[in-house]
mmCIF file of C-alpha atoms in Angstrom:
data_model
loop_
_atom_site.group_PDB
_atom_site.id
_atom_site.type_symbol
_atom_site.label_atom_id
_atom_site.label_comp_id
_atom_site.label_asym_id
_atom_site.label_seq_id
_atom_site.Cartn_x
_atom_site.Cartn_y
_atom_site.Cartn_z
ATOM 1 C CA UNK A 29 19.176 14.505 2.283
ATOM 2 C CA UNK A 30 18.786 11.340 0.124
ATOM 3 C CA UNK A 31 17.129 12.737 -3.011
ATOM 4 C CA UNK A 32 13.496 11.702 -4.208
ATOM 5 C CA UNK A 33 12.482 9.075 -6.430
ATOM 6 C CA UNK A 34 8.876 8.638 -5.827
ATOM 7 C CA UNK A 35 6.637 11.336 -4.704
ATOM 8 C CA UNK A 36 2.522 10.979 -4.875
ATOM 9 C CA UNK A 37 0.917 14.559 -3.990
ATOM 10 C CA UNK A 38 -2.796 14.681 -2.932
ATOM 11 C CA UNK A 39 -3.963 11.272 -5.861
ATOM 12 C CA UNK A 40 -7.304 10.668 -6.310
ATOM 13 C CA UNK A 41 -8.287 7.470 -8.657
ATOM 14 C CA UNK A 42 -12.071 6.487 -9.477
ATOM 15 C CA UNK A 43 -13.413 3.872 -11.290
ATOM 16 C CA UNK A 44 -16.769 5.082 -11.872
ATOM 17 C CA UNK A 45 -18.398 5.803 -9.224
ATOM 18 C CA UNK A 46 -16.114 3.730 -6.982
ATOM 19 C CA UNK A 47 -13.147 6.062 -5.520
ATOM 20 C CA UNK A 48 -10.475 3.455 -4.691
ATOM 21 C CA UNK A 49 -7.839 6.231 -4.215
ATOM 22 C CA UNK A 50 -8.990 9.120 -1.826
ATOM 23 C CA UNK A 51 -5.914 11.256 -1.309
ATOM 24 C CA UNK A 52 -2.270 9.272 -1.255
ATOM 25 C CA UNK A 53 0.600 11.786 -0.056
ATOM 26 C CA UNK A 54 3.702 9.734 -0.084
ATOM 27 C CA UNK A 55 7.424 10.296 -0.479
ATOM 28 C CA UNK A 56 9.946 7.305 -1.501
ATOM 29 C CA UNK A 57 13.877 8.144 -1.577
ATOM 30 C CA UNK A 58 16.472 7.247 -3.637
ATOM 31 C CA UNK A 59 17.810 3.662 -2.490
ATOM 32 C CA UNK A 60 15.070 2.986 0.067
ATOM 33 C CA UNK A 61 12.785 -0.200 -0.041
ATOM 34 C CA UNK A 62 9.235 1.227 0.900
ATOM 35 C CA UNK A 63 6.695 -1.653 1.696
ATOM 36 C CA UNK A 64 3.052 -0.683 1.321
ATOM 37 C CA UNK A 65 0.389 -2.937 3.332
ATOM 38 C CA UNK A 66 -3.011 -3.401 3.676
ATOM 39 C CA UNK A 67 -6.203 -5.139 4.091
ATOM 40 C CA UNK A 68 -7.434 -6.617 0.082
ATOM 41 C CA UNK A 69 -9.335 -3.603 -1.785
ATOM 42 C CA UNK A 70 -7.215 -0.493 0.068
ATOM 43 C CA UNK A 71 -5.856 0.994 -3.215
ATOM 44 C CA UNK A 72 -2.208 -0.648 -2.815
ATOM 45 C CA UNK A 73 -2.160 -2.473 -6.453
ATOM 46 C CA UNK A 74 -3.889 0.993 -8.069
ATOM 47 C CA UNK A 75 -1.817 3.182 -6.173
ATOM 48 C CA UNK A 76 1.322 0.882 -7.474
ATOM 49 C CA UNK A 77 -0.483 1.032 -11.423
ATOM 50 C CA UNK A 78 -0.804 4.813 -10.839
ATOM 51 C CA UNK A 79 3.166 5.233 -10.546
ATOM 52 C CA UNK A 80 3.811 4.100 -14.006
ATOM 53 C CA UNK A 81 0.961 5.522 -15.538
ATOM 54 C CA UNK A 82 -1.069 2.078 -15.738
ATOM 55 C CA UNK A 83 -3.739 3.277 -14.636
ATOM 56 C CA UNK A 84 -4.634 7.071 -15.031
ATOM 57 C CA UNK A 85 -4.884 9.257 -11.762
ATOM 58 C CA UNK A 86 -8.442 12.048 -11.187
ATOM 59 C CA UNK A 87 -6.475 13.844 -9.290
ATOM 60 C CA UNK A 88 -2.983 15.151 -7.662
ATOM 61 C CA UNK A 89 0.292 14.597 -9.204
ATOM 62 C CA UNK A 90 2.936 11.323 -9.361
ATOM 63 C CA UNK A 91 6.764 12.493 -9.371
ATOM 64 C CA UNK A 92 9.733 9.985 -10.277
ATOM 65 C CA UNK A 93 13.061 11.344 -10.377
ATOM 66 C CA UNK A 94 11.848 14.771 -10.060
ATOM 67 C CA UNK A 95 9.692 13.917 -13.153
ATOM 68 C CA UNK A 96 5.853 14.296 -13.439
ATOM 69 C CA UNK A 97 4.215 11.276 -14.683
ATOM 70 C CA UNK A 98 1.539 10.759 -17.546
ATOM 71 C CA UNK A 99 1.343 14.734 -17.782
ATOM 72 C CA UNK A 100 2.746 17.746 -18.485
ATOM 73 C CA UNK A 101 1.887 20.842 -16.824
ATOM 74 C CA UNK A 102 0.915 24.059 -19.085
ATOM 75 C CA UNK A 103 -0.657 27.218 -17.736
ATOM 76 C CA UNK A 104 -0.976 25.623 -14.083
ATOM 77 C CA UNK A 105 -3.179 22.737 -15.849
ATOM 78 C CA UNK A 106 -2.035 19.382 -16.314
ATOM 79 C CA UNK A 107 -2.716 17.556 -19.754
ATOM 80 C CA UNK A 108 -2.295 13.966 -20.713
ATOM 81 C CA UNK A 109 1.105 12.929 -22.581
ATOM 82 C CA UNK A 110 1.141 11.550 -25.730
ATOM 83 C CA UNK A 111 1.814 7.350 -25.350
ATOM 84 C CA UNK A 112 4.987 7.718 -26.909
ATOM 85 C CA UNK A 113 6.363 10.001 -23.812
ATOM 86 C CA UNK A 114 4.481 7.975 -21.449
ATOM 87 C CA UNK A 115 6.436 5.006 -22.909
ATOM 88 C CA UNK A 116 9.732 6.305 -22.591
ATOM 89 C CA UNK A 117 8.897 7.316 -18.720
ATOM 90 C CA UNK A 118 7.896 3.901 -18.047
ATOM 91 C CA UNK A 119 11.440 2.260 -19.594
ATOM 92 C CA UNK A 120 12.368 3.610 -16.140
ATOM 93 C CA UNK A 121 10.172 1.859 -13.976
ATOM 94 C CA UNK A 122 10.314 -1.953 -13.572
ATOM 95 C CA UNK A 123 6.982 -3.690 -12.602
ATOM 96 C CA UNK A 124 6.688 -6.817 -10.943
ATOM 97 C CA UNK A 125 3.130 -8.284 -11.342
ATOM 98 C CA UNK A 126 1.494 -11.413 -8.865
ATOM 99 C CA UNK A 127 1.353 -13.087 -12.384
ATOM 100 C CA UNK A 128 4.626 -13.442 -14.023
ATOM 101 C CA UNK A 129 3.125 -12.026 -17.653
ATOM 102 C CA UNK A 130 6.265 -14.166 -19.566
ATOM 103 C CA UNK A 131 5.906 -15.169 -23.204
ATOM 104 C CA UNK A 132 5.122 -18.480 -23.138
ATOM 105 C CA UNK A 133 6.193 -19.276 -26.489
ATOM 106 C CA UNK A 134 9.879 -17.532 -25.707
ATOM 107 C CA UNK A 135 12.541 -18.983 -23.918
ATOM 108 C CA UNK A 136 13.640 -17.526 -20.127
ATOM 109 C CA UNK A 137 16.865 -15.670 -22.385
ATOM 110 C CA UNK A 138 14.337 -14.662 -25.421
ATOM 111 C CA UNK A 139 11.862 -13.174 -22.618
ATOM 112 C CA UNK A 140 14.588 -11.056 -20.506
ATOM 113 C CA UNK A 141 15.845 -10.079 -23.949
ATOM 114 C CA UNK A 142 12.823 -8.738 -25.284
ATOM 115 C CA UNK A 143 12.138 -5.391 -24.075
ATOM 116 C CA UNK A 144 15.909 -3.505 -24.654
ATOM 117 C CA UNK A 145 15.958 -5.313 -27.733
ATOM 118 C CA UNK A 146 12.089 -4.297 -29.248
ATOM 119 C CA UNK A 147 11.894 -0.722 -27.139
ATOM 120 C CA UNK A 148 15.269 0.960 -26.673
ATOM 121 C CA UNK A 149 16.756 -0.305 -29.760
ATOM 122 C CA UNK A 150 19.851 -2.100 -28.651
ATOM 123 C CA UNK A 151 21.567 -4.652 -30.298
ATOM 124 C CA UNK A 152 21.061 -8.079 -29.423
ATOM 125 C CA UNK A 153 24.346 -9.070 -27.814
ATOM 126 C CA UNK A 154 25.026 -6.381 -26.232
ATOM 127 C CA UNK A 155 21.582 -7.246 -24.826
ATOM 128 C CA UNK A 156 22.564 -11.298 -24.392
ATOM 129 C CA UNK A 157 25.240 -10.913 -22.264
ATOM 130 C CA UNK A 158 23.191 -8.294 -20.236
ATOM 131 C CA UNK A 159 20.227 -10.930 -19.878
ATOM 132 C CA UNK A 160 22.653 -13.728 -18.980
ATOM 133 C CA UNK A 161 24.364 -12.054 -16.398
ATOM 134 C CA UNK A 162 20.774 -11.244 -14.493
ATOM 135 C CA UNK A 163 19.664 -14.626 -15.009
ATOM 136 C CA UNK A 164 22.591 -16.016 -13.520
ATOM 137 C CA UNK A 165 21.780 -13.007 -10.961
ATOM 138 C CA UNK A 166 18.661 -14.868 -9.401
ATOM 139 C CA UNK A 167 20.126 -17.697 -9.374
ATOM 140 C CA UNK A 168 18.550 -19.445 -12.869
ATOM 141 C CA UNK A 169 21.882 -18.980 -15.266
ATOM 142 C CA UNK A 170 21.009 -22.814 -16.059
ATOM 143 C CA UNK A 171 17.537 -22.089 -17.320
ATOM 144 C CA UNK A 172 18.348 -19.738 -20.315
ATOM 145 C CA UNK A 173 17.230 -21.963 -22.957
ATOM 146 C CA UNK A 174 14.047 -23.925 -20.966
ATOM 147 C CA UNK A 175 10.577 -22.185 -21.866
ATOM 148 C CA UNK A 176 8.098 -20.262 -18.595
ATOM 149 C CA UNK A 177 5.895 -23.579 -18.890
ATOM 150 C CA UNK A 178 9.493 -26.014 -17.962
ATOM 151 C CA UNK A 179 9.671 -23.549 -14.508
ATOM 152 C CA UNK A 180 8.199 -23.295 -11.109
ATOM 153 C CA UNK A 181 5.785 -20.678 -10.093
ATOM 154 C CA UNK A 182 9.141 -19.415 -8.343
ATOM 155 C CA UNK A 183 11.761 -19.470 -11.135
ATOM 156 C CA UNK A 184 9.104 -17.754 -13.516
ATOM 157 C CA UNK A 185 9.267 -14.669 -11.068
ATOM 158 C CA UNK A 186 12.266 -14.718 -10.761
ATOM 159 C CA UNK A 187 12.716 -14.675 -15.142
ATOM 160 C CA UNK A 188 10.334 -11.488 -14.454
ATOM 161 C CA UNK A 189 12.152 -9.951 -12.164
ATOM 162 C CA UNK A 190 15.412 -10.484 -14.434
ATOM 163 C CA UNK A 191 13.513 -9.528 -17.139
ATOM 164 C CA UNK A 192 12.538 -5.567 -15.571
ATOM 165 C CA UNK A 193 16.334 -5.468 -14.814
ATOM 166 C CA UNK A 194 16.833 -5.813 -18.430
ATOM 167 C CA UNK A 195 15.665 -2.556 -18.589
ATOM 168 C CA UNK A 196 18.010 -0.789 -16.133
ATOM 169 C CA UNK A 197 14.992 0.940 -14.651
ATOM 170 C CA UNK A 198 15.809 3.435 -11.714
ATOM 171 C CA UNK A 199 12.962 2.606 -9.860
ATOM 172 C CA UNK A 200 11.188 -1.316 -9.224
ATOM 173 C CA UNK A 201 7.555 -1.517 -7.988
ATOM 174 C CA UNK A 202 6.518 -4.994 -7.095
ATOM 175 C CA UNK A 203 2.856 -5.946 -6.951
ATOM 176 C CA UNK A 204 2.088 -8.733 -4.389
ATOM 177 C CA UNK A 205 5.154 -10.744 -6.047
ATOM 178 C CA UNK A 206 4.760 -13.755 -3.989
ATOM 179 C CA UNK A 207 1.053 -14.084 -3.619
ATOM 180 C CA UNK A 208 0.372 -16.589 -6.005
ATOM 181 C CA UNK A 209 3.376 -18.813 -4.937
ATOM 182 C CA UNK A 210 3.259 -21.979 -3.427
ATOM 183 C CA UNK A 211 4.806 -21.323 0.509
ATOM 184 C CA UNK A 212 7.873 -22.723 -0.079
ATOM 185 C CA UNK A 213 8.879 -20.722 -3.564
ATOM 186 C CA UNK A 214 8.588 -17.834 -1.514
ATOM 187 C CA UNK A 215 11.524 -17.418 -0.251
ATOM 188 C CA UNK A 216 13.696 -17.787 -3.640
ATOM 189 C CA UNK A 217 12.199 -14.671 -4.606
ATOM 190 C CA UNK A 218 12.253 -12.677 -1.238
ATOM 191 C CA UNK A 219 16.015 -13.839 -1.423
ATOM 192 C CA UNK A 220 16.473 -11.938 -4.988
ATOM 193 C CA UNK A 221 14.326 -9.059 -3.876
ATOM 194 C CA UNK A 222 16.495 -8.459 -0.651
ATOM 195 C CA UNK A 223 19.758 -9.012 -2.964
ATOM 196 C CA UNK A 224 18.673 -5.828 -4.516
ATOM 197 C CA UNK A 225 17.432 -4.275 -2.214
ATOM 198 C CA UNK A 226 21.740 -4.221 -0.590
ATOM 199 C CA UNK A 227 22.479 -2.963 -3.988
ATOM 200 C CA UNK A 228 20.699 -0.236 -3.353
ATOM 201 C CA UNK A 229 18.061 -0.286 -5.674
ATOM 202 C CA UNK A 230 14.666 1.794 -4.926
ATOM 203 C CA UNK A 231 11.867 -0.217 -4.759
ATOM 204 C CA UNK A 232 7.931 -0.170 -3.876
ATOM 205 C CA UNK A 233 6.718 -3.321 -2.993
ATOM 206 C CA UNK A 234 3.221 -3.954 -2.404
ATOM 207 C CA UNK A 235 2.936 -7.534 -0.098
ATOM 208 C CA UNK A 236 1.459 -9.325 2.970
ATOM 209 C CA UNK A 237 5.010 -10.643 3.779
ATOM 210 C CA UNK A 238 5.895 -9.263 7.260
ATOM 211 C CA UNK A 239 9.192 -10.715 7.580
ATOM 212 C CA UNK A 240 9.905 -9.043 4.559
ATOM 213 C CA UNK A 241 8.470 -5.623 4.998
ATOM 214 C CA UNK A 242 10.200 -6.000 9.029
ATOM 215 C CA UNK A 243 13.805 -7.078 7.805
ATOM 216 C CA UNK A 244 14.132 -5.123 3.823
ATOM 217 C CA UNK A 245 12.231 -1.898 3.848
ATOM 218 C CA UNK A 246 12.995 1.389 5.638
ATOM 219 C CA UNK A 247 9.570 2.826 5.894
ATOM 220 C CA UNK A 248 5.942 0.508 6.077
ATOM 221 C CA UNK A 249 3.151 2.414 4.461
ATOM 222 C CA UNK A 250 -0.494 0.623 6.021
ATOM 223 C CA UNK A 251 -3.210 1.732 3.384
ATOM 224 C CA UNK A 252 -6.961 1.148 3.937
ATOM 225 C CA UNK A 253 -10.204 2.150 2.177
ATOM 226 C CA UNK A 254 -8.358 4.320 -0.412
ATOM 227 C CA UNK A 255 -5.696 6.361 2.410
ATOM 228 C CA UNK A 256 -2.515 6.083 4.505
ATOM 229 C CA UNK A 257 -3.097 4.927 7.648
ATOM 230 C CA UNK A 258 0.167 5.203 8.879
ATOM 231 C CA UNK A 259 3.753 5.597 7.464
ATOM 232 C CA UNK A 260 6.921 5.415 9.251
ATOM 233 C CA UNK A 261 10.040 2.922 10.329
ATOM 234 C CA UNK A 262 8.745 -0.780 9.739
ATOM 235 C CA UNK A 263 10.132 -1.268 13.481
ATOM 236 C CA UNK A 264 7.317 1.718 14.599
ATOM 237 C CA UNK A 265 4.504 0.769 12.301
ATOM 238 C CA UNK A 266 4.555 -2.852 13.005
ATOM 239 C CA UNK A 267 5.671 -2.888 16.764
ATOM 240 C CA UNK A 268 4.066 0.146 17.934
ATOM 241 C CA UNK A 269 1.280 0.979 15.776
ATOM 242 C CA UNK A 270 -0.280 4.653 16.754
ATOM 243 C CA UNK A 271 -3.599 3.778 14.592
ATOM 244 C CA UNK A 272 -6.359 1.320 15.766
ATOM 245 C CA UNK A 273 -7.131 0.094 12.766
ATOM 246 C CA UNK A 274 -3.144 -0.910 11.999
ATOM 247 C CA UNK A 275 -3.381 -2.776 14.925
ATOM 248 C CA UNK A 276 -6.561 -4.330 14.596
ATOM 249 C CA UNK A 277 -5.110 -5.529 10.842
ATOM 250 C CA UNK A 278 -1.706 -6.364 11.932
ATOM 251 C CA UNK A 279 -3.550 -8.765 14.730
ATOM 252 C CA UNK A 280 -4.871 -10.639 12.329
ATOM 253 C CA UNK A 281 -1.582 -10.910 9.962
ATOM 254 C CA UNK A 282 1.181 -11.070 12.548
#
């Protein structure tokens, strides 16, 4: 058995009085793309912020690589990490946002280069030839020296996507990566997503795309009001849906 990279035990998360996360068991293994939908306001971007410690859990536990996130566990109680352990846990994690979050005032190479240069330390051309080779990866190896505001909405994901590679994380979580595209830029990134996805890479992606979801991922999580719905093969959840309301949602998306 495939060992795990991402398991969520029992997670509560409230905002005030407003419990957007009412109980998420779920279990992602090494090298599988998981693809978590839902109706707008079911928990999927929280639950996604809650795996790299973004945003704080009430309740439960997150594991990643057998490691518990944001805590450590004393005398069967759980207490908050210092930031400096928390950071370290996240160099593992690469996060995709709908937003591409690049330094506008950096070039594509200066923004991949950033991170492994500033927060593990390593030199920079060791680093450079690293951020290069990604770049070239997604398919923008001419764009190195043209700034986020010379590139499509498209390209600029894809410089994001280059730049959490940078990182070597183990695990990717992408949050709604094409939603603020225009239709046709979609695909350039879907194409680098499913790239890595036949390298083998585990990832958590969070999107309305289907096709995606139907063709990449080997299990389809369908979240609403704050719980799993249903989990299982994408060709079960989306073709044979056991749950009335993942039918009634994927009626309206399909």
């Amino acid at each position: 058995m495939t060992e795990e990279m991402v398991r969520a035990d029992d997670v509560h998360k409230s905002f005030g009085s407003l419990e957007v996360l009412k109980g998420i068991d779920l279990v992602v293994r090494s090298g599988e793309v998981c693809c978590v939908l839902g109706p707008s306001g079911s928990g999927k971007s929280t639950f996604l912020r809650c795996v790299n410690h973004l945003e704080k859990i009430n309740a439960g536990k997150i594991f990643v690589a057998g490691e518990l996130i944001g805590y450590h566990e004393r005398g069967g109680k759980l207490h908050e990490m210092k930031d400096r352990d928390v950071a370290r846990q996240r160099r593992a994690i690469g996060m995709v946002f709908q937003r591409f979050n690049l330094f506008p005032h950096m070039t594509v190479l200066q923004n991949v280069m950033e991170a492994p240069c500033k927060v593990k330390k390593e030199t920079k051309s060791e680093v450079r030839d690293r951020a290069v080779a990604l770049l070239e990866r997604v398919g923008l190896g001419d764009k190195v020296t043209n700034y986020p505001g010379q590139l499509s909405g498209g390209q600029q994901q894809r410089v994001a996507i280059a730049r959490a590679l940078a990182m070597r994380p183990k695990l990717m979580l992408f949050d709604e990566p094409t939603s603020a595209l225009d239709p046709e830029l979609v695909g350039e990134v879907l194409d680098v997503m499913k790239d890595l996805a036949r390298d083998g890479m585990t990832m958590v992606v969070v999107t309305h795309e289907i096709g995606f979801a139907r063709e990449v991922g080997d299990s389809v999580v369908f979240m609403d009001g704050g719980v799993v719905v249903e989990q299982g093969a994408p060709a079960e959840v989306l073709s044979n849906p056991q749950q009335e309301r993942t039918r009634a949602f994927l009626s309206k998306v399909l």
